[in-house]
XYZ file of C-alpha atoms in Angstrom:
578
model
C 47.510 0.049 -17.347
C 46.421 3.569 -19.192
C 45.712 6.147 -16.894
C 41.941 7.316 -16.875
C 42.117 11.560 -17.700
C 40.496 13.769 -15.548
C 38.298 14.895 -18.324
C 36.774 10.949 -18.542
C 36.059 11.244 -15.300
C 34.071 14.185 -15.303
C 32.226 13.186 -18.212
C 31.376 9.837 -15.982
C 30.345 11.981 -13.375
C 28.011 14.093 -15.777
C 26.657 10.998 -17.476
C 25.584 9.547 -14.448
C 23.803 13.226 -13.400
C 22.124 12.858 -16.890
C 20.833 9.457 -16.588
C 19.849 10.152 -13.265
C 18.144 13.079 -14.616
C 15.953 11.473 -17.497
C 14.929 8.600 -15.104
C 13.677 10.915 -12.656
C 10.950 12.796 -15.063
C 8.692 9.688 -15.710
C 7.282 7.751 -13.436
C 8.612 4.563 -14.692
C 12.026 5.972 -14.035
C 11.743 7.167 -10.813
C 10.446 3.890 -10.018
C 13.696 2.474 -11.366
C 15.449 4.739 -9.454
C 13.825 4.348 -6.133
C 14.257 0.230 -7.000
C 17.737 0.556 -7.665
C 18.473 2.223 -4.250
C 15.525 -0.462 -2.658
C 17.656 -3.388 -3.680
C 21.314 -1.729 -2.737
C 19.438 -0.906 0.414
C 18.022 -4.024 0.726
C 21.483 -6.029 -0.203
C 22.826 -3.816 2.956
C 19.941 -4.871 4.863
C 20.227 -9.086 3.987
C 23.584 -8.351 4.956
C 23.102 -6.754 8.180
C 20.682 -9.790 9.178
C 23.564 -12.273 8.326
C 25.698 -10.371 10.754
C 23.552 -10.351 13.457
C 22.114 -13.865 12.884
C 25.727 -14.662 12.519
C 26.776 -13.315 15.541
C 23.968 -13.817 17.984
C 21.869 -16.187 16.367
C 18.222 -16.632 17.121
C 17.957 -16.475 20.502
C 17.601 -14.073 23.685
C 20.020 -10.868 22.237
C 18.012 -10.611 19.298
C 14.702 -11.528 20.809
C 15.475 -8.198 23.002
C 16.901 -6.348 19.464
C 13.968 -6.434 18.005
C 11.726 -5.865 21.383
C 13.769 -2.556 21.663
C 12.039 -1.423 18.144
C 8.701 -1.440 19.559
C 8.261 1.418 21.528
C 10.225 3.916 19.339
C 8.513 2.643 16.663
C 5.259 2.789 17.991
C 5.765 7.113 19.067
C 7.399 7.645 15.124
C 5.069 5.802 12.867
C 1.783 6.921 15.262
C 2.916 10.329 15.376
C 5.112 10.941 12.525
C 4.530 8.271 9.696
C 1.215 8.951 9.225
C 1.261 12.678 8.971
C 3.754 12.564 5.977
C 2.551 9.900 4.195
C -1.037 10.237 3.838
C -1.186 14.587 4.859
C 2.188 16.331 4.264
C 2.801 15.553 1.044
C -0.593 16.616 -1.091
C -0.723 19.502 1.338
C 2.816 20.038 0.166
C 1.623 19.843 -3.151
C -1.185 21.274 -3.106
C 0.675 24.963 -1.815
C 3.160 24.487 -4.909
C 0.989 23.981 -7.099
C -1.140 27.214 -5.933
C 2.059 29.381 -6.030
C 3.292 28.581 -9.325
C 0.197 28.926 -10.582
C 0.000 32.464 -9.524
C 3.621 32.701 -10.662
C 1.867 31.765 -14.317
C -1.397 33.694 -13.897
C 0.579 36.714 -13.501
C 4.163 37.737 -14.008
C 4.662 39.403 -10.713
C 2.809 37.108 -8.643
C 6.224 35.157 -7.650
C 8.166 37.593 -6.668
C 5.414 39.259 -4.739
C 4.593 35.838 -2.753
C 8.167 35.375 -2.136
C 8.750 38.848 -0.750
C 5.400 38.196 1.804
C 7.553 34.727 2.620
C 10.606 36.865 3.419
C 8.601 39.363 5.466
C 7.095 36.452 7.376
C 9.739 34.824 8.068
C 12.013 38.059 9.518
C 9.932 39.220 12.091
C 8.719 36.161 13.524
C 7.080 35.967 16.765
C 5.501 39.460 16.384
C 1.562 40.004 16.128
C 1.130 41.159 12.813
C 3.491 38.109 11.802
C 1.063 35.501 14.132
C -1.667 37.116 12.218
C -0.318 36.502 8.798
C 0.360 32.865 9.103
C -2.939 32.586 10.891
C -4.500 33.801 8.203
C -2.539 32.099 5.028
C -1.258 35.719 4.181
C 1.561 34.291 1.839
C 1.833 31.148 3.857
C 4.099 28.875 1.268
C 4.886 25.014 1.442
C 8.262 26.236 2.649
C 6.050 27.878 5.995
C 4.819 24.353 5.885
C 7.811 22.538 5.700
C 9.027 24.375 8.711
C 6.229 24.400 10.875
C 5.791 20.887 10.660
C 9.399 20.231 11.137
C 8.967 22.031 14.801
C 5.539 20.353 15.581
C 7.115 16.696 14.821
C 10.632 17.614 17.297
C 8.315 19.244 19.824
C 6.242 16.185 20.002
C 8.609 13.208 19.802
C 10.369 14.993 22.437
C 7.718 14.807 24.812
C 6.785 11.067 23.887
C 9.983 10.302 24.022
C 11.030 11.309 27.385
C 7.717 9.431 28.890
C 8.300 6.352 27.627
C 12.232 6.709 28.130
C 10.873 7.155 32.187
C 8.623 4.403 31.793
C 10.511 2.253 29.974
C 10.436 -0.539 32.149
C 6.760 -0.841 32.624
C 6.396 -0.816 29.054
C 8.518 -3.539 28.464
C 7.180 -5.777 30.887
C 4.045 -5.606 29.090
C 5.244 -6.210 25.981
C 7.413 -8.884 26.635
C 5.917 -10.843 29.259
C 7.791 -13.996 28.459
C 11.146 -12.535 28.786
C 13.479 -13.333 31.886
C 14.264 -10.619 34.223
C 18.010 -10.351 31.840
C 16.536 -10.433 28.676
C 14.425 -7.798 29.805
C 16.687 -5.742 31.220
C 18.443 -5.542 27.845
C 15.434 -5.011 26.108
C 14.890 -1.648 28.103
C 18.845 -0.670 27.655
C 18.286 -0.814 24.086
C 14.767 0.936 23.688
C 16.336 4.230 25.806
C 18.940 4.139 23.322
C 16.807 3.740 20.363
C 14.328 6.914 21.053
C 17.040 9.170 20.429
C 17.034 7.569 16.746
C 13.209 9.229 16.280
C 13.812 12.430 16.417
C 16.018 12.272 13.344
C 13.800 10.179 11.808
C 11.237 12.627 12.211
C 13.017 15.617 10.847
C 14.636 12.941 8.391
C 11.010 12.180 6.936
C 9.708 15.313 6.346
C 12.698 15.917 4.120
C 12.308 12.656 2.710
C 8.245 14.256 2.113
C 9.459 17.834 0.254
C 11.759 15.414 -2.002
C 9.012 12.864 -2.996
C 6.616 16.118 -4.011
C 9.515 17.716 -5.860
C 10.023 14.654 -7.377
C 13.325 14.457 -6.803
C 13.664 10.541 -5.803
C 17.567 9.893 -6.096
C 18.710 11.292 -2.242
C 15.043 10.299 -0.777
C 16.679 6.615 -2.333
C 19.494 7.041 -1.039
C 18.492 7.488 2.558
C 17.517 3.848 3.608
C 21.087 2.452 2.001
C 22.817 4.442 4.617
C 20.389 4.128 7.376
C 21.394 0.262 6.762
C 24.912 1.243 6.919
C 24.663 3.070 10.091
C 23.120 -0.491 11.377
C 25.971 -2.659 9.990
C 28.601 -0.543 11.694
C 27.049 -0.889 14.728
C 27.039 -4.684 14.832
C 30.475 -5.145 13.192
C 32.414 -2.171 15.466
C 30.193 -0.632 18.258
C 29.136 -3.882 19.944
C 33.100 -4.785 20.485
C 32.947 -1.511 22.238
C 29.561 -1.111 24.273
C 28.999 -5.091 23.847
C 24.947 -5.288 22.864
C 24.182 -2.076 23.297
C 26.432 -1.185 20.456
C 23.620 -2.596 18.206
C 21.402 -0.150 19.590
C 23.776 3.105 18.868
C 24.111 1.849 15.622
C 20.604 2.293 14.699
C 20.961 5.961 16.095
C 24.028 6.545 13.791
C 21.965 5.016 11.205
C 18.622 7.511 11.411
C 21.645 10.392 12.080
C 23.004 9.164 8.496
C 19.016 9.107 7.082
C 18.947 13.074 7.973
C 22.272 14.217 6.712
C 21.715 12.376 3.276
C 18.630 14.195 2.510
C 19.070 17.596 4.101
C 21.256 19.402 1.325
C 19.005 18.573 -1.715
C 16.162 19.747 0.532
C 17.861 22.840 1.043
C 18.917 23.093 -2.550
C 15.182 23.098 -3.975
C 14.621 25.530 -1.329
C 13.765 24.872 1.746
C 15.537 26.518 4.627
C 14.234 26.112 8.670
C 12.033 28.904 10.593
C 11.242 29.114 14.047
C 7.414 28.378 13.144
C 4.865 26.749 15.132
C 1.872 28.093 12.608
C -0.562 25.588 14.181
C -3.566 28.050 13.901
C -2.834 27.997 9.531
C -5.291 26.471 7.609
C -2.700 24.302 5.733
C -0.904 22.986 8.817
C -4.050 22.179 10.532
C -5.323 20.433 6.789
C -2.185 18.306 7.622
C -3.527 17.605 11.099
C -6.913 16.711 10.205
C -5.526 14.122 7.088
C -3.486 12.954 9.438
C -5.673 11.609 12.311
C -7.425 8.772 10.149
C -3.999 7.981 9.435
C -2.419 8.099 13.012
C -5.136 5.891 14.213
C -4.884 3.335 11.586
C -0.685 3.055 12.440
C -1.406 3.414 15.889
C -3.533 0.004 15.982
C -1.053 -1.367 13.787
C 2.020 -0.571 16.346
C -0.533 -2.238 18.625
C -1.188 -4.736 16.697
C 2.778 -5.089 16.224
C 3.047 -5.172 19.842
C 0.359 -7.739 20.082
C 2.094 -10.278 17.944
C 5.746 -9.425 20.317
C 3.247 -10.632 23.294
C 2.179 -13.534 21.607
C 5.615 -13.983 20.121
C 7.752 -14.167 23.558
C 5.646 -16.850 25.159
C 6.972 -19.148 22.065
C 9.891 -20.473 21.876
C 13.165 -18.394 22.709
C 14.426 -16.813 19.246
C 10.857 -17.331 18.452
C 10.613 -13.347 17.641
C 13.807 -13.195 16.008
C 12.572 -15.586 13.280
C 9.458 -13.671 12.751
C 11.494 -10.673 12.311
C 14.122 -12.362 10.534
C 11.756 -14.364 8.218
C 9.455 -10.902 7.510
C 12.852 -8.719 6.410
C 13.403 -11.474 3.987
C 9.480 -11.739 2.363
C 9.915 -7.506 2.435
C 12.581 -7.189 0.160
C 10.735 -7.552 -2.887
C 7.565 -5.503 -1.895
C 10.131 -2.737 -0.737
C 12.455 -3.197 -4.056
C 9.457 -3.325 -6.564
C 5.808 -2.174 -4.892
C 6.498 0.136 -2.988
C 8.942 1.865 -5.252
C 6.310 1.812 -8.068
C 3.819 2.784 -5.279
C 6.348 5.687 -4.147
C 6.662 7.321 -7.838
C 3.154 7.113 -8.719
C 1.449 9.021 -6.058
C 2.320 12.312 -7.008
C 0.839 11.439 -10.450
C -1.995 10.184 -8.758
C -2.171 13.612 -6.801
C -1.823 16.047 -9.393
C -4.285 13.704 -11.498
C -7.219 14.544 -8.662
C -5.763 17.992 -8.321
C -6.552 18.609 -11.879
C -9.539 16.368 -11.755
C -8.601 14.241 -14.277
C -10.076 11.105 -13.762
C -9.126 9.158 -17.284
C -5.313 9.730 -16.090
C -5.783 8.525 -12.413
C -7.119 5.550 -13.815
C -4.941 4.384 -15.928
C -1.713 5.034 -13.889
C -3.558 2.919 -11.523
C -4.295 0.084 -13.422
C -1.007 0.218 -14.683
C 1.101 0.437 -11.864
C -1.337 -2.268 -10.397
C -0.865 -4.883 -13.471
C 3.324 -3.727 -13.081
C 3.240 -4.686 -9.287
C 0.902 -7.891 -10.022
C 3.905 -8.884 -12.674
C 6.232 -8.796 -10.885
C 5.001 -9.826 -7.354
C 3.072 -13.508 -8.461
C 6.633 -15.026 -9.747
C 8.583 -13.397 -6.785
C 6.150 -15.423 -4.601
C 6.333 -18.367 -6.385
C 10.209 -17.982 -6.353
C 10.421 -17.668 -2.562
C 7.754 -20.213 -1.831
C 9.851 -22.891 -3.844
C 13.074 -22.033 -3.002
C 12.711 -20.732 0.773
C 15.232 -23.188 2.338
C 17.648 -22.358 0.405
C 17.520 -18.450 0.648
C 17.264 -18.973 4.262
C 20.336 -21.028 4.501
C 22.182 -18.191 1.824
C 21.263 -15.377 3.455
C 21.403 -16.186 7.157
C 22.882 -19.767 7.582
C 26.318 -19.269 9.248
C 27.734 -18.743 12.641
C 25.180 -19.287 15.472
C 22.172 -19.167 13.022
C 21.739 -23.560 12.822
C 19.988 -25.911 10.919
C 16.976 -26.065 13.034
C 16.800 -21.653 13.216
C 17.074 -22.043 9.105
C 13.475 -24.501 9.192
C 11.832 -22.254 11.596
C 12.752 -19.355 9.367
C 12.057 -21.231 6.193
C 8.908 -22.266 7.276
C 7.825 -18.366 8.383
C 8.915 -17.454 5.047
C 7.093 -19.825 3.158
C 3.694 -18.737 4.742
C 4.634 -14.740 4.293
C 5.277 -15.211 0.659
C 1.711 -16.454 -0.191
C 0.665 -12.970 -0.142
C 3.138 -10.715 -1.667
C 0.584 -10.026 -4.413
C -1.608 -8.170 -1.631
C 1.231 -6.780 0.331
C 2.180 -5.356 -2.624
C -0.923 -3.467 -3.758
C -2.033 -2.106 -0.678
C 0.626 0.598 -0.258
C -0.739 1.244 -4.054
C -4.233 1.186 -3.023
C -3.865 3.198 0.081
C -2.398 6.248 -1.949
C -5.149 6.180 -4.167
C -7.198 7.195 -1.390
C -4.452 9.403 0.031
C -3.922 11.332 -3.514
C -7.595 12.321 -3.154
C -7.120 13.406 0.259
C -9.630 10.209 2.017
C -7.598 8.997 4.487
C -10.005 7.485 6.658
C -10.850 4.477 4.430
C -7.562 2.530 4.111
C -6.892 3.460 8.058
C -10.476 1.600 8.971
C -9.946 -1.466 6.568
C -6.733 -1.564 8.133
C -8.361 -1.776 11.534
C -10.204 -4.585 10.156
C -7.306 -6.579 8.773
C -5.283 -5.851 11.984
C -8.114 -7.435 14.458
C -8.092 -10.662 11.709
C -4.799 -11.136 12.527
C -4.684 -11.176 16.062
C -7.590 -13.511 15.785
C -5.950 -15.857 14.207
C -2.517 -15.504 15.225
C -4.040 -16.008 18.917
C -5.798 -19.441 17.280
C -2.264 -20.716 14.948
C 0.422 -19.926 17.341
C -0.216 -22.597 20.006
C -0.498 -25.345 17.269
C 1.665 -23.984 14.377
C 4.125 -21.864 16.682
C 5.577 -19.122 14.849
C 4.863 -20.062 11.852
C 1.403 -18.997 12.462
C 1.837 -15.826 13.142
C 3.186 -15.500 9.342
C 0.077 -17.318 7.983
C -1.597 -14.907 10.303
C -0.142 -11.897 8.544
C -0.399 -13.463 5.161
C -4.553 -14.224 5.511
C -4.733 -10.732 7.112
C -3.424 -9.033 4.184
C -4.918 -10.504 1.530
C -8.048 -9.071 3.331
C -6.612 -5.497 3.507
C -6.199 -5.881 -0.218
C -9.479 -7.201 -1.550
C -11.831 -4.979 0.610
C -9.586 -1.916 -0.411
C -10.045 -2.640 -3.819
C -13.603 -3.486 -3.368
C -14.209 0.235 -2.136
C -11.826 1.538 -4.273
C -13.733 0.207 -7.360
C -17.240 1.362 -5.727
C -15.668 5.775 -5.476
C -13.755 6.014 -8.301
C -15.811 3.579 -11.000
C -14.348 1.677 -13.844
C -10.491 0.896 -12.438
C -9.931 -1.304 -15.496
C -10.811 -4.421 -13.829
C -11.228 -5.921 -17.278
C -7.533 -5.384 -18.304
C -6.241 -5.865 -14.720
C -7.745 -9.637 -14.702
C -6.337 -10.754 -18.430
C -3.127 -9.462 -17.355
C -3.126 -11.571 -14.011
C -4.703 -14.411 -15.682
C -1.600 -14.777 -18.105
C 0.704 -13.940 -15.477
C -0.250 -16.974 -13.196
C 0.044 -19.121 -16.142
C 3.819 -18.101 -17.029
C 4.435 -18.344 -13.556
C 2.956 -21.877 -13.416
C 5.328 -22.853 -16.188
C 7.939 -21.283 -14.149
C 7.288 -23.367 -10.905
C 7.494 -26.342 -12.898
C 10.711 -25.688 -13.527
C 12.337 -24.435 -10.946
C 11.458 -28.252 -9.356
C 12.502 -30.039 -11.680
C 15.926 -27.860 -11.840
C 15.904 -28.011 -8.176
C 15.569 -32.005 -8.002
C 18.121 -32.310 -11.035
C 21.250 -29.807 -9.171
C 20.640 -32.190 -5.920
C 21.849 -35.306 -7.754
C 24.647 -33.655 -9.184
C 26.553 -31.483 -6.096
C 26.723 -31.593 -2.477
C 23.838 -29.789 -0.859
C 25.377 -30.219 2.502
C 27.769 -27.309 1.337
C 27.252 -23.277 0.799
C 28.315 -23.480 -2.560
C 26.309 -27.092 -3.321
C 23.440 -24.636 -1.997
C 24.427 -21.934 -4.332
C 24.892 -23.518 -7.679
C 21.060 -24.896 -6.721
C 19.568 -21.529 -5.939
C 21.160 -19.836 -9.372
C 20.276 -22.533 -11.309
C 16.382 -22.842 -10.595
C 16.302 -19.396 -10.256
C 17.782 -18.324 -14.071
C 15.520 -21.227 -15.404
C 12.638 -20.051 -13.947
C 12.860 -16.261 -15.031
C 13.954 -17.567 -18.444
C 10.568 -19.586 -18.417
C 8.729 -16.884 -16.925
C 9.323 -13.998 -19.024
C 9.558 -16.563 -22.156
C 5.982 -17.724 -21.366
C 4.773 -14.173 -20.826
C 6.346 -13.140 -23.974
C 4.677 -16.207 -26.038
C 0.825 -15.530 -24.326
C 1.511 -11.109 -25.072
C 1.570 -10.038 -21.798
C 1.711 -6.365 -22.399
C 3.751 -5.703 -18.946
C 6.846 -7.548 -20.929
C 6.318 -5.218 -23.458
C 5.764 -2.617 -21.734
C 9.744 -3.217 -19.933
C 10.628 -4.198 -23.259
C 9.336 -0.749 -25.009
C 10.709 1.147 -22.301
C 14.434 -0.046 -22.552
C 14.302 0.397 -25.995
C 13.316 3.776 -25.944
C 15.517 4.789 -23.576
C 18.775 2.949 -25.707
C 17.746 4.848 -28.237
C 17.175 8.475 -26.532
C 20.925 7.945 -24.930
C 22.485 7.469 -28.587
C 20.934 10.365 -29.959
């Protein structure tokens, strides 16, 4: 076997920096990169529910897993989430943008607002340096960065501790169905979990500074090894610390999240001072975007919390298969939506920074029609083949026959309305990249009390399974009124185009559900579907028909989003032989 030169592997190396590179300047490629790391995440993520469903199945331990989430969950994405999605990052922006603008305006400008960042950040603590930061005397996004950074450890710390003491009230009201040992766990394993926050919360804000900079490949990365962190946990720490193992794994997971992201932070230039500029006009900008937004993911944690009440007077392993069955509808809205979501907001940003409203448009409507493209066949997909990516995915070990139709079922109901679930994160930074936060947060209030209405009304007749239907009705709500209001600020959004476009869509992804059946029915008289691999040949088989009919009937009807991926490729084959 020849020997591969040192010199080919450098050039592998650099190749990979290159494409890397070039994929990370459009929005369509940063998209792709982002997706790329979604589904290798997501693969890690499949695989660390087979593991646990494998090893526990659904019943009590991972009833009290995913109980443990709640609470930690509930203090981050109140307290943390909110502030960098929908406030950090056009703030962020927004001082960048300022700078090199004065770096452009005037030759000296730079150097003369870095030298007032350097004299800030030496004496610290002193009046005159109080003052300046009070003021916005060469306050940079860097200031920012750092100030937030201290606000966000300061804070979780304090929540954390509270609900660390109180730990067992809190999950007696959450869980009221639990038994006195189930509970018990579920406490262990939420004091374990708060540690993970507060490197989630330093974790995020450099996951923030790398979305603004554009610079999507390590904010990618982060989630893969978060994952990994989780998957260790199960396979190695729970031989040593028995359940709570899972728990430390999710620690060593956010501890992974950080250290991925903090050296290309600190690259671009970011480096930590011992800031709390709470009086700056910037920092308190971020405080006042974020409130709309806390309060919209506080009800949601509540709402969350809600559903675990509702949830643990069901069966037992009732709330695993809502978890279980909601990881598995997520995958595509993480891989594709909210990746195209992800890489279009700072386009959507700078677009109402520079108040150009023909370009905000029409990255909307595009990523929209992208999204809608790809999200109507996924559904379709899941809805027809759910059984059998249940049984795939999670179907060995303790995870039975009877956990697979609970889970199938769930999963049939969530995948209705992966169309909506995937444009609201799009919709939602529309707002955010013009700064209106309070919209999405109070049509997200709305959605939220639909679905505990009716997940109060379904669960007693359709058990778990309508708590998914619950979600899925919800949603589609979020969606439609969001676009509603959307259409009524901005104007024209394209509707016209957007419509066509889904129109054709649902008609090549008619043609592919006729398919897929009649694939399906024709694989089941030819192999054994009482085996994994019977399963298999099944779930390939209708699958690669339907795409084949799918993109074949979009490309017969001229949907312009397969030419738009088409176009794309092909200009991108061509750039990398020249």
């Amino acid at each position: 076997m020849p020997k591969i030169k040192k010199n080919d592997k450098l050039l592998s190396m650099e190749f990979i920096k290159k494409l890397f590179k070039k994929l990370n300047g459009t929005t369509t490629g940063s998209a792709i990169v982002i997706a790329i790391f979604s589904i290798l995440s997501k693969i890690l993520g499949l695989l660390r529910d087979r593991i646990l469903a494998s090893r526990f199945g659904a019943g009590d331990t991972l009833d009290a897993y995913y109980a443990a989430f709640k609470l930690p969950d509930l203090i981050f994405n109140t307290l943390v989430l909110g502030a960098l999605s929908a406030a950090f990052i056009p703030v962020f922006i927004e001082l960048k943008a300022k700078k090199e603008k004065a770096a452009r305006d005037d030759g000296q400008a730079e150097p003369i607002i870095e030298q007032l960042d350097d004299e800030i950040a030496l004496p610290t603590g002193t009046p005159a340096h109080k003052v300046a930061l009070e003021n916005g005397n060469g306050f940079s996004h860097w200031d920012l960065s750092a100030s937030i950074i201290n606000i966000i450890t300061l804070v979780l710390t304090i929540f954390g501790t509270i609900v660390w003491v109180l730990a067992p009230q809190f999950v007696e009201l959450i869980t009221p169905g639990f038994n006195n040992e189930k509970a018990q766990l579920t406490i262990e394993l939420t004091r374990i979990m708060l540690i993970s926050i507060l490197f989630f919360g330093i974790s995020n804000v450099f996951g923030g500074i790398l979305q603004a900079s554009k610079r999507f490949l390590t904010f990618a990365m982060a989630p893969v090894v978060y994952n990994l962190g989780i998957i260790l946990g199960a396979i190695f720490l729970v031989d040593i610390w028995g359940e709570r193992g899972l728990a430390w794994g999710v620690v060593f997971g956010a501890l992974l999240h950080l250290l991925v992201q903090y050296p290309t932070a600190r690259q671009i230039g970011f480096h930590w001072r011992a800031i709390i500029a709470w009086k700056n006009k910037a920092v308190r900008q971020v405080g006042e975007l974020m409130l709309p937004r806390t309060i919209g993911l506080a009800a949601n944690q509540i709402n969350q919390l809600i559903i675990t009440v509702i949830a643990s007077g069901l069966i037992s392993g009732s709330l695993a298969v809502f978890n279980l069955a909601f990881n598995l509808g997520s995958v595509p809205i993480s891989i594709f939506a909210v990746s195209l979501a992800i890489a279009t907001f700072p386009v959507l940003s700078e677009s109402f920074a520079l108040k150009n409203k023909k370009q905000f448009v029409e990255q909307l409507s595009l990523t929209a029609r992208r999204i809608i493209y790809l999200m109507v066949p996924i559904s379709v997909f899941m809805i027809a083949l759910r059984a059998q990516l249940v049984r795939l995915i999670l179907g060995s070990g303790s995870f039975d026959w009877e956990d697979t139709i609970l889970t199938a079922e769930s999963l049939g109901y969530f995948s209705v309305s992966l169309f909506a679930q995937g444009l609201v994160p799009l919709l939602a930074r529309a707002f955010y990249a013009f700064q209106n936060t309070k919209i999405p947060v109070l049509v997200g209030l709305l959605s939220m009390g639909l679905n505990i209405i009716i997940s109060i009304i379904l669960a007693p007749i359709m058990g778990v399974a309508g708590l998914a239907l619950a979600l899925s009705l919800s949603s589609i709500f979020n969606f439609v009124f969001l676009a509603v209001i959307l259409r009524h600020k901005v104007g024209n959004l394209q509707e016209k185009k957007i419509m066509i476009s889904t129109i054709k869509i649902c008609i090549s992804a008619l043609g592919a559900l006729i398919f897929i059946q009649l694939i399906k029915y024709g694989v089941a008289s030819m192999v054994d579907m009482r085996t994994f691999w019977g399963i298999m040949t099944q779930f390939l088989a209708a699958c690669a028909g339907g795409i084949v009919v799918y993109l074949g009937v979009s490309a017969a009807i001229g949907s312009e989003e397969v030419r738009d991926i088409k176009n794309y490729l092909f200009i991108k084959i061509n750039k990398d032989r020249h």
